[in-house]
């Protein structure tokens, strides 16, 4: 009877399903889930939609009427002040040039050019661009662009919209654009837009732009010039001055072609706008007047101004037009004494250099990433910034990144390699040579670094993989754009990539800072016209930096680089007070570039020489042009003054991390050496006389040897006749490789 009471359940009470699960429900778990959640989900979505509409309605209602903003047209515009690190003013953005005009004063040629470049369906499209807005929303406003003319007009009217890139800024911009599209005619919007847009060359508004670029009033511009005016709106700071044949020149010409094609598209849609294809094809790219900023501004002040404007755009999101007219105060880390010395170090050390010589120098604090000095060039109105923008092949000055990669992978300083020459390596078409084809025998990484031994470093790059070396250099501070300047292969250990002085100063600063990379920058503080502080986008990174490699790796690599100065090819960089110096020489591409990048614990400085015509360096009074005989001496001249009265600090002691591995030559049984043979290796370690420089064959293509070869292409089918080359840092055996591209220290780079 007890068992019957608890029996099979036919007469008993059924247990309710656990957690709502009914074993008789034949639906799957997904269907059961949606059956229970679709109603709450609809309710939540409905509430969110209603709330969103209400919020947008409130924001729209509180958005000012754009018609009340006419006073902005006549508001006083103030130049931005740029100060040195000591608080003294270095330069301003200059007097703002703006002349207001009426819509009727703008000829159709200019209107068509602007619309063809910026918004071809302006008269038909609503005040906002859905696609452009979505792109901005998905990137938190960082992508920029995509805005309609109405949105750009709104952004120019509201300074508060211009000082940030965020969802809230984009939302306010959209609200103003929507309201403007409802209460203002398209021609009124266009008039305000053309009066407030910045065109570069201190020109604010289309009339000032016509004078700045063509020396005439806007009414007198022709169709080709109108297309040009529209084309430069996208990046006015970049198009202020353009070197013929440069990448910027090509980009602007492509932009002009795009706008000219837009004239045809507009005409096909509306015969009253644009022009026919036959008429458009007759237009020719116009000539512009040379850029003369006027005033008493010097070359270096001009370079400072442009560098600050670029950094404000990249790090603070401020457009050039805002900077020029916004009345900001910008504090920098630049030292006026060192800025002056940066130029003098070249002329004092190596006078009478040909005007084609490009002089690179950047000096920075490794602990903060703050740039203390740079050398821009001789003419800021026409030449790009030598040190912050222009690059040249790195040569052996790239080897420290290979060394750091090996150390990170456990290959210790005392690991040994085959230092003989020449050697063949997988992935490289031709044998790799050391300088003077010298055999070094079995060498460790300290010797390899001090004497810049190519064969051992190529083997190290193979063991670590070239991809890992690129990751190290990127993390240390070398711009990732530089890794597109050559093919990736083991010969990157010889410096096939191009680098700027800013890249190298940032990268070597990471070694000086214990493996932590601090973002390179020169702006330390920005306040607007009301005195409010504006924060940079990279504030978090500026406070802590990012670790590129371990502190142990930095200590060991730094020790190896001290041997370059104490016992290797960088002896000319030794400072007169005897303080510790670490660094690396580099000479590449038939002496087309020569580097010395070095540091003390307090300051890193990169010095380079190259030519703007891509030819071999020619320096009066210097027969053998290498990093150790040129750039190292310039580095010493600059750093002697920079470190004057500074405390002598020591580098950390090497820790010899990792293990000692053997990649050296396989020992083979040999007969018992005679006494003379035993003494021979000792004799080969003696420094060679600088005049005893054997030549090595120049088997790789150069820019002048084969017009079909670009600097970043390190393999060509044709092989030039052998030519004689010298050696870098005679007596120290710094070398280059062979096989596909002209290489460090006058020899040939390995080709992939």
XYZ file of C-alpha atoms in Angstrom, residues 393 395-396 399 421-435 453-455 457-459 461-462 466 485-497 587-590 696-701 710-716 735-752:
76
model
C 67.215 54.261 -45.943
C 71.197 51.043 -43.120
C 72.793 49.471 -40.059
C 70.114 46.591 -36.429
C 82.009 36.680 -45.399
C 80.467 36.122 -47.879
C 77.600 33.825 -46.891
C 74.468 32.627 -48.613
C 71.156 32.707 -46.737
C 67.729 31.305 -47.599
C 65.360 33.926 -48.950
C 68.149 36.175 -50.225
C 69.146 35.973 -53.842
C 72.817 36.895 -53.514
C 75.512 36.241 -50.912
C 75.743 38.663 -47.997
C 79.070 40.404 -47.475
C 80.639 42.146 -44.527
C 82.453 45.395 -45.053
C 78.788 42.535 -38.825
C 76.233 41.868 -41.529
C 76.396 38.094 -41.787
C 72.816 39.981 -38.056
C 71.163 38.457 -41.115
C 71.369 35.064 -39.412
C 66.985 38.053 -38.349
C 66.344 34.589 -39.795
C 61.656 39.297 -40.040
C 59.059 51.103 -48.167
C 60.750 47.735 -48.761
C 59.917 44.052 -48.922
C 60.060 42.082 -45.713
C 62.932 39.613 -45.624
C 66.062 38.719 -43.660
C 67.913 41.602 -45.305
C 65.911 44.106 -43.263
C 68.713 43.530 -40.746
C 70.845 45.578 -43.152
C 68.439 48.498 -43.181
C 66.318 48.187 -46.312
C 63.460 50.148 -44.720
C 75.239 54.039 -44.085
C 73.234 52.778 -47.007
C 72.522 52.697 -50.683
C 75.962 53.615 -52.069
C 84.046 45.423 -53.029
C 81.911 44.785 -56.100
C 78.758 46.848 -56.430
C 76.389 44.222 -57.765
C 73.072 45.643 -56.690
C 70.922 48.171 -58.547
C 62.552 52.180 -57.198
C 64.347 52.713 -53.867
C 62.050 50.215 -52.164
C 62.679 47.477 -54.728
C 65.745 45.487 -53.776
C 65.985 43.117 -56.713
C 66.468 43.941 -60.378
C 79.687 46.485 -43.264
C 76.951 45.946 -45.712
C 75.482 42.942 -47.352
C 75.295 41.969 -50.962
C 72.569 40.824 -53.243
C 69.745 42.963 -54.444
C 70.090 46.479 -53.135
C 72.904 48.789 -52.283
C 73.563 48.404 -48.620
C 74.906 49.698 -45.412
C 78.438 50.933 -45.180
C 78.958 51.103 -48.904
C 78.362 47.464 -49.728
C 75.277 45.689 -50.946
C 72.017 44.830 -49.248
C 70.586 41.355 -49.483
C 67.634 41.075 -51.826
C 64.500 39.166 -51.049
